[in-house]
mmCIF file of C-alpha atoms in Angstrom:
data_model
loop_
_atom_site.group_PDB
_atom_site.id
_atom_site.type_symbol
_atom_site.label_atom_id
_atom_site.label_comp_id
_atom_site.label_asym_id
_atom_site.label_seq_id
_atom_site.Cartn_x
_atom_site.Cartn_y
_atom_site.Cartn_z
ATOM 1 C CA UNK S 1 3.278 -4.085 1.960
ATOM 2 C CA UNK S 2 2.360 -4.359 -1.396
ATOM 3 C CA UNK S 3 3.784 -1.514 -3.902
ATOM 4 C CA UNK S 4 4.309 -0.118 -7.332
ATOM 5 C CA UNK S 5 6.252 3.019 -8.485
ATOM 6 C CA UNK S 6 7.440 4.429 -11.639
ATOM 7 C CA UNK S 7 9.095 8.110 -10.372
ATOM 8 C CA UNK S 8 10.201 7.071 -6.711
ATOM 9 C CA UNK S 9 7.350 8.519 -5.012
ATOM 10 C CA UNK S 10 5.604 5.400 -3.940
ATOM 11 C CA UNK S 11 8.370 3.652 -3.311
ATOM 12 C CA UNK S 12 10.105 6.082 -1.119
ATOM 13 C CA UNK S 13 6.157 6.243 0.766
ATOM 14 C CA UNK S 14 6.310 2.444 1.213
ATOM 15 C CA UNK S 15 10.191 2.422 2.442
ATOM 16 C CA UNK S 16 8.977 5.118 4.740
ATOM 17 C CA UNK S 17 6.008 2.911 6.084
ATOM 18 C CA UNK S 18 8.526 -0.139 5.716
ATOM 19 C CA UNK S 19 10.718 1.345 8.403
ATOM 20 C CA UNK S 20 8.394 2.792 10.919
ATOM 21 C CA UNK S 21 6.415 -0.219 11.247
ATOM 22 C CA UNK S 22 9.683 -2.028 11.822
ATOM 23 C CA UNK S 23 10.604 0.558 14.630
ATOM 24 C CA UNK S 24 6.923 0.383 16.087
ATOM 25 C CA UNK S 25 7.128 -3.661 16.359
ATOM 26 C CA UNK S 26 10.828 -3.024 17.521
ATOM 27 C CA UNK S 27 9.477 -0.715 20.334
ATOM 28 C CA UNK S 28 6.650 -2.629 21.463
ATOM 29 C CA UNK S 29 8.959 -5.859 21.526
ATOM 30 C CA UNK S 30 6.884 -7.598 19.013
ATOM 31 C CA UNK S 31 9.541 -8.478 16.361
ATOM 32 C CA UNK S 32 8.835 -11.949 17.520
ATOM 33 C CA UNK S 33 5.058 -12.145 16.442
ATOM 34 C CA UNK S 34 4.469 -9.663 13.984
ATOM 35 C CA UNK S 35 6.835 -9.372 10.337
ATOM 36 C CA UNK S 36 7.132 -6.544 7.931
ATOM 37 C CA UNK S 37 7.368 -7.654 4.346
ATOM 38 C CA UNK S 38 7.639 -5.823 1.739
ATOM 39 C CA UNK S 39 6.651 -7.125 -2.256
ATOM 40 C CA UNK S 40 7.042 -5.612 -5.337
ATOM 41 C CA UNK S 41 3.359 -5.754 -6.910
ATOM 42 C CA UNK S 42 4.534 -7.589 -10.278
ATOM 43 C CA UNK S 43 6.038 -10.246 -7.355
ATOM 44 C CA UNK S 44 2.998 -10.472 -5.694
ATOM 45 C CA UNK S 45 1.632 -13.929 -5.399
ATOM 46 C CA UNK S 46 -1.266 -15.424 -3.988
ATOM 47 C CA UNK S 47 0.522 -16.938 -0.976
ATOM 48 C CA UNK S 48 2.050 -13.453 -0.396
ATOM 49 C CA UNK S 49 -1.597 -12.412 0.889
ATOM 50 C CA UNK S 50 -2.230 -15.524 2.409
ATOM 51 C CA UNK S 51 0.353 -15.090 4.358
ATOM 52 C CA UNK S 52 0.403 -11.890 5.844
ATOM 53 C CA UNK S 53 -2.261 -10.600 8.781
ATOM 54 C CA UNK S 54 -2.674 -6.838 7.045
ATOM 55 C CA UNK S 55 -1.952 -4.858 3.662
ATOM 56 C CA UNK S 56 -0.804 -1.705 3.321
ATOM 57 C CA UNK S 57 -1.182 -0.975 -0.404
ATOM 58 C CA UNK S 58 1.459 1.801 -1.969
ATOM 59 C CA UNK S 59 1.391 2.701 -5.435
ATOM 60 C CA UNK S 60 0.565 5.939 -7.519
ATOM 61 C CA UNK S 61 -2.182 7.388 -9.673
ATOM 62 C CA UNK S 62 -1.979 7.003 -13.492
ATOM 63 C CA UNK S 63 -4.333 8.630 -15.818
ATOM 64 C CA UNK S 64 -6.909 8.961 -13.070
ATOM 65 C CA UNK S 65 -6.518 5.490 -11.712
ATOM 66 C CA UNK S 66 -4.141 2.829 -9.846
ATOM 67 C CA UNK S 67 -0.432 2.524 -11.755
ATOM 68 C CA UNK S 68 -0.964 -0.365 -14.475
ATOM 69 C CA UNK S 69 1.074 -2.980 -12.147
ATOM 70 C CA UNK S 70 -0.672 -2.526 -9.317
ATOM 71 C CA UNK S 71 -3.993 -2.931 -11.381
ATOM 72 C CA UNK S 72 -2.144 -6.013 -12.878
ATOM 73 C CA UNK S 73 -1.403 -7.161 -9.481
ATOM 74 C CA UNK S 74 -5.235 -7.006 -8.402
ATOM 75 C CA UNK S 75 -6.376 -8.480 -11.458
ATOM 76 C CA UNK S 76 -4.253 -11.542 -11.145
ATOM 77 C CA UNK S 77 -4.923 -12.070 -7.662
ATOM 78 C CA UNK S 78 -8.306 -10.841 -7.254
ATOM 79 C CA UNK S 79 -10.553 -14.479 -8.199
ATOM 80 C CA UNK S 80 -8.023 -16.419 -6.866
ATOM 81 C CA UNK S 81 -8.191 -14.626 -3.411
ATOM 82 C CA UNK S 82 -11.446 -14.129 -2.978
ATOM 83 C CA UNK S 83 -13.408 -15.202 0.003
ATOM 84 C CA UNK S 84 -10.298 -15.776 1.742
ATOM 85 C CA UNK S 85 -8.897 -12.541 3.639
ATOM 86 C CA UNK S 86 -12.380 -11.533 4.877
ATOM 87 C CA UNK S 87 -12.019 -8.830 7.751
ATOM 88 C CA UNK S 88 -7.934 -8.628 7.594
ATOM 89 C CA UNK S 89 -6.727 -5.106 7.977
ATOM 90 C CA UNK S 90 -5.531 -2.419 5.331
ATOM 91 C CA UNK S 91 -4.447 0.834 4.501
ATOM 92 C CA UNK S 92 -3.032 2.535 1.514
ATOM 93 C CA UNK S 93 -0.770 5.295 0.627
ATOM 94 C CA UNK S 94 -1.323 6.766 -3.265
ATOM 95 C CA UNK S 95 1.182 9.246 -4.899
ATOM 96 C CA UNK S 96 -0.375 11.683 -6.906
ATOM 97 C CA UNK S 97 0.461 14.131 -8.923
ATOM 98 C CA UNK S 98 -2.178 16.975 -8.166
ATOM 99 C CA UNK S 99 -5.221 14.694 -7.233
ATOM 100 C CA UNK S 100 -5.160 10.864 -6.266
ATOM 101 C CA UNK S 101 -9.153 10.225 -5.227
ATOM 102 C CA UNK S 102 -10.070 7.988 -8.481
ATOM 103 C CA UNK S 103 -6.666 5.724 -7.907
ATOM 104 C CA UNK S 104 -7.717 5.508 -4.557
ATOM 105 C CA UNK S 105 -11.542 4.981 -4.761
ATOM 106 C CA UNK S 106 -11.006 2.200 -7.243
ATOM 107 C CA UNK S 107 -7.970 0.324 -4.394
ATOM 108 C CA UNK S 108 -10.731 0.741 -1.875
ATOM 109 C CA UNK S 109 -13.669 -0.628 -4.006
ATOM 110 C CA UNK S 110 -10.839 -3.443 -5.095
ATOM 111 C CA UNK S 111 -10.770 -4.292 -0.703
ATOM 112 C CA UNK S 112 -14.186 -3.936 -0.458
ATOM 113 C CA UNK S 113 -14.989 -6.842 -2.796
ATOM 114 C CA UNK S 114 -12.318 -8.735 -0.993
ATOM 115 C CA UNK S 115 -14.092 -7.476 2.109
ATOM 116 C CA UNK S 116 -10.683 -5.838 3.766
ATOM 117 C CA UNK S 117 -10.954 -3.662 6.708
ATOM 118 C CA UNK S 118 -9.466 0.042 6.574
ATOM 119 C CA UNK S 119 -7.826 -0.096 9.667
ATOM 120 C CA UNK S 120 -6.568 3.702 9.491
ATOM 121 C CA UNK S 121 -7.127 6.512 6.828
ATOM 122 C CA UNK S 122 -5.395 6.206 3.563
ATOM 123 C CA UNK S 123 -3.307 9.188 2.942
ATOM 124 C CA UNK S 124 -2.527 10.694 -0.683
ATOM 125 C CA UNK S 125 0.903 12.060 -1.508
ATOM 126 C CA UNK S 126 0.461 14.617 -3.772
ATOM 127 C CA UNK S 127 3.391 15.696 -5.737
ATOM 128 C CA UNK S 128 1.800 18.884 -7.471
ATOM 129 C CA UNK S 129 3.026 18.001 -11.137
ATOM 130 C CA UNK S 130 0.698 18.556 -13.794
ATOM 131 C CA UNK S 131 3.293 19.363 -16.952
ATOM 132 C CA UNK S 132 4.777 16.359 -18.431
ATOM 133 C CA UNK S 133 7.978 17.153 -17.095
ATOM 134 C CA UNK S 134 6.959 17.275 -13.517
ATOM 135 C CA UNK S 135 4.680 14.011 -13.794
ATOM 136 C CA UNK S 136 7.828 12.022 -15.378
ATOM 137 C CA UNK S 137 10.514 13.518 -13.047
ATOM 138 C CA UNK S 138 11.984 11.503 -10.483
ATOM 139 C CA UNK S 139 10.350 12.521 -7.372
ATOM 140 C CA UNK S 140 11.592 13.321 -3.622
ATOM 141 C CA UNK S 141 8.896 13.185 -0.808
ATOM 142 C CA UNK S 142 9.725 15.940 1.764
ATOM 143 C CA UNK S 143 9.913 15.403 5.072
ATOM 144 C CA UNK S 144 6.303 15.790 6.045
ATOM 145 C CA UNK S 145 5.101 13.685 3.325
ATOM 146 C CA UNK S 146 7.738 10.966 4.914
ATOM 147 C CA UNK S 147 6.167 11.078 8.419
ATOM 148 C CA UNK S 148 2.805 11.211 7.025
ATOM 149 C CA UNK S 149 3.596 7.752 5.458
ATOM 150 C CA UNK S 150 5.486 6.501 8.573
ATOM 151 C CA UNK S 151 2.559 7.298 10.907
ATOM 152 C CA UNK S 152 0.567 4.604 8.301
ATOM 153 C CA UNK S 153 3.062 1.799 8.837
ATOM 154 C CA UNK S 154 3.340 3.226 12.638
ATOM 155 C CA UNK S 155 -0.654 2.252 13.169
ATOM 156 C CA UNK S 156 -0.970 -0.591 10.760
ATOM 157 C CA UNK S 157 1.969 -2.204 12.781
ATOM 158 C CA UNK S 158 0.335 -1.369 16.191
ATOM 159 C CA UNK S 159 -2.563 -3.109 15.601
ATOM 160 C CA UNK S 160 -1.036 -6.049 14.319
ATOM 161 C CA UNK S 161 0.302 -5.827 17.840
ATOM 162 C CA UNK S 162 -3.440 -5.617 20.201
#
């Protein structure tokens, strides 16, 4: 799991993800085989996707498109990765404030040219802020937004598991 979050939102998505996906590989007694990490996107390295069999990709919309660091990330590791994680698995989780398509059309053209695989639908968190104050508020996910990010780590971890 790759992430970025400036108000809590993503973060508390990814944690969500994070700990479901543990659970599912704990329940299907694969803790063995299959690893959750989870990396900060300025901490992302190039052996950090080389590593791992699937992405789930957490991070919020800015301005109408991915957070700055999780741009940063892609643009740091996009050359240097490409042509090597053809046909691996991912999903993504955006946090929005009252939209969240552009941040997430641009991650998904981002996988396409590293020719990723959406193994399950994205979901978008949307926060409803549209004042500044709301947008720069810390932010608390309620309960449905939770599970709604738990069901993503839920399936990506399944898979990992056929």
């Amino acid at each position: 799991m790759v992430w970025h979050s400036r108000t809590g939102a993503s973060q508390q998505a990814m944690q969500a993800a994070y700990d479901a996906a543990q659970r599912a590989l704990h329940a299907l007694e694969s803790t063995d085989h299959v690893q959750v990490r989870s990396v900060p996107a300025a901490e992302a390295t190039t052996e950090d996707f080389l590593l791992a069999d699937a992405y789930l990709f957490c991070a919020p919309e800015n301005l109408a498109s991915l957070s700055g660091t999780m741009k940063e990330c892609f643009d740091r590791l996009y050359y240097p990765l490409l042509e090597q994680l053809n046909g691996r698995p991912y999903t993504a989780i955006i946090s929005a404030g009252t939209d969240g398509q552009n941040a997430l059309k641009q991650l998904q053209r981002i996988c396409t040219g590293w020719r990723l695989e959406q193994a399950c639908d994205p979901i978008i968190v949307l926060m409803n802020a549209s004042s500044t104050d709301e947008i720069l508020a810390p932010k608390q996910l309620t309960s449905a937004q939770l599970a709604s990010a738990e069901h993503c780590g839920e399936n990506l971890a399944a898979l990992l598991c056929l």
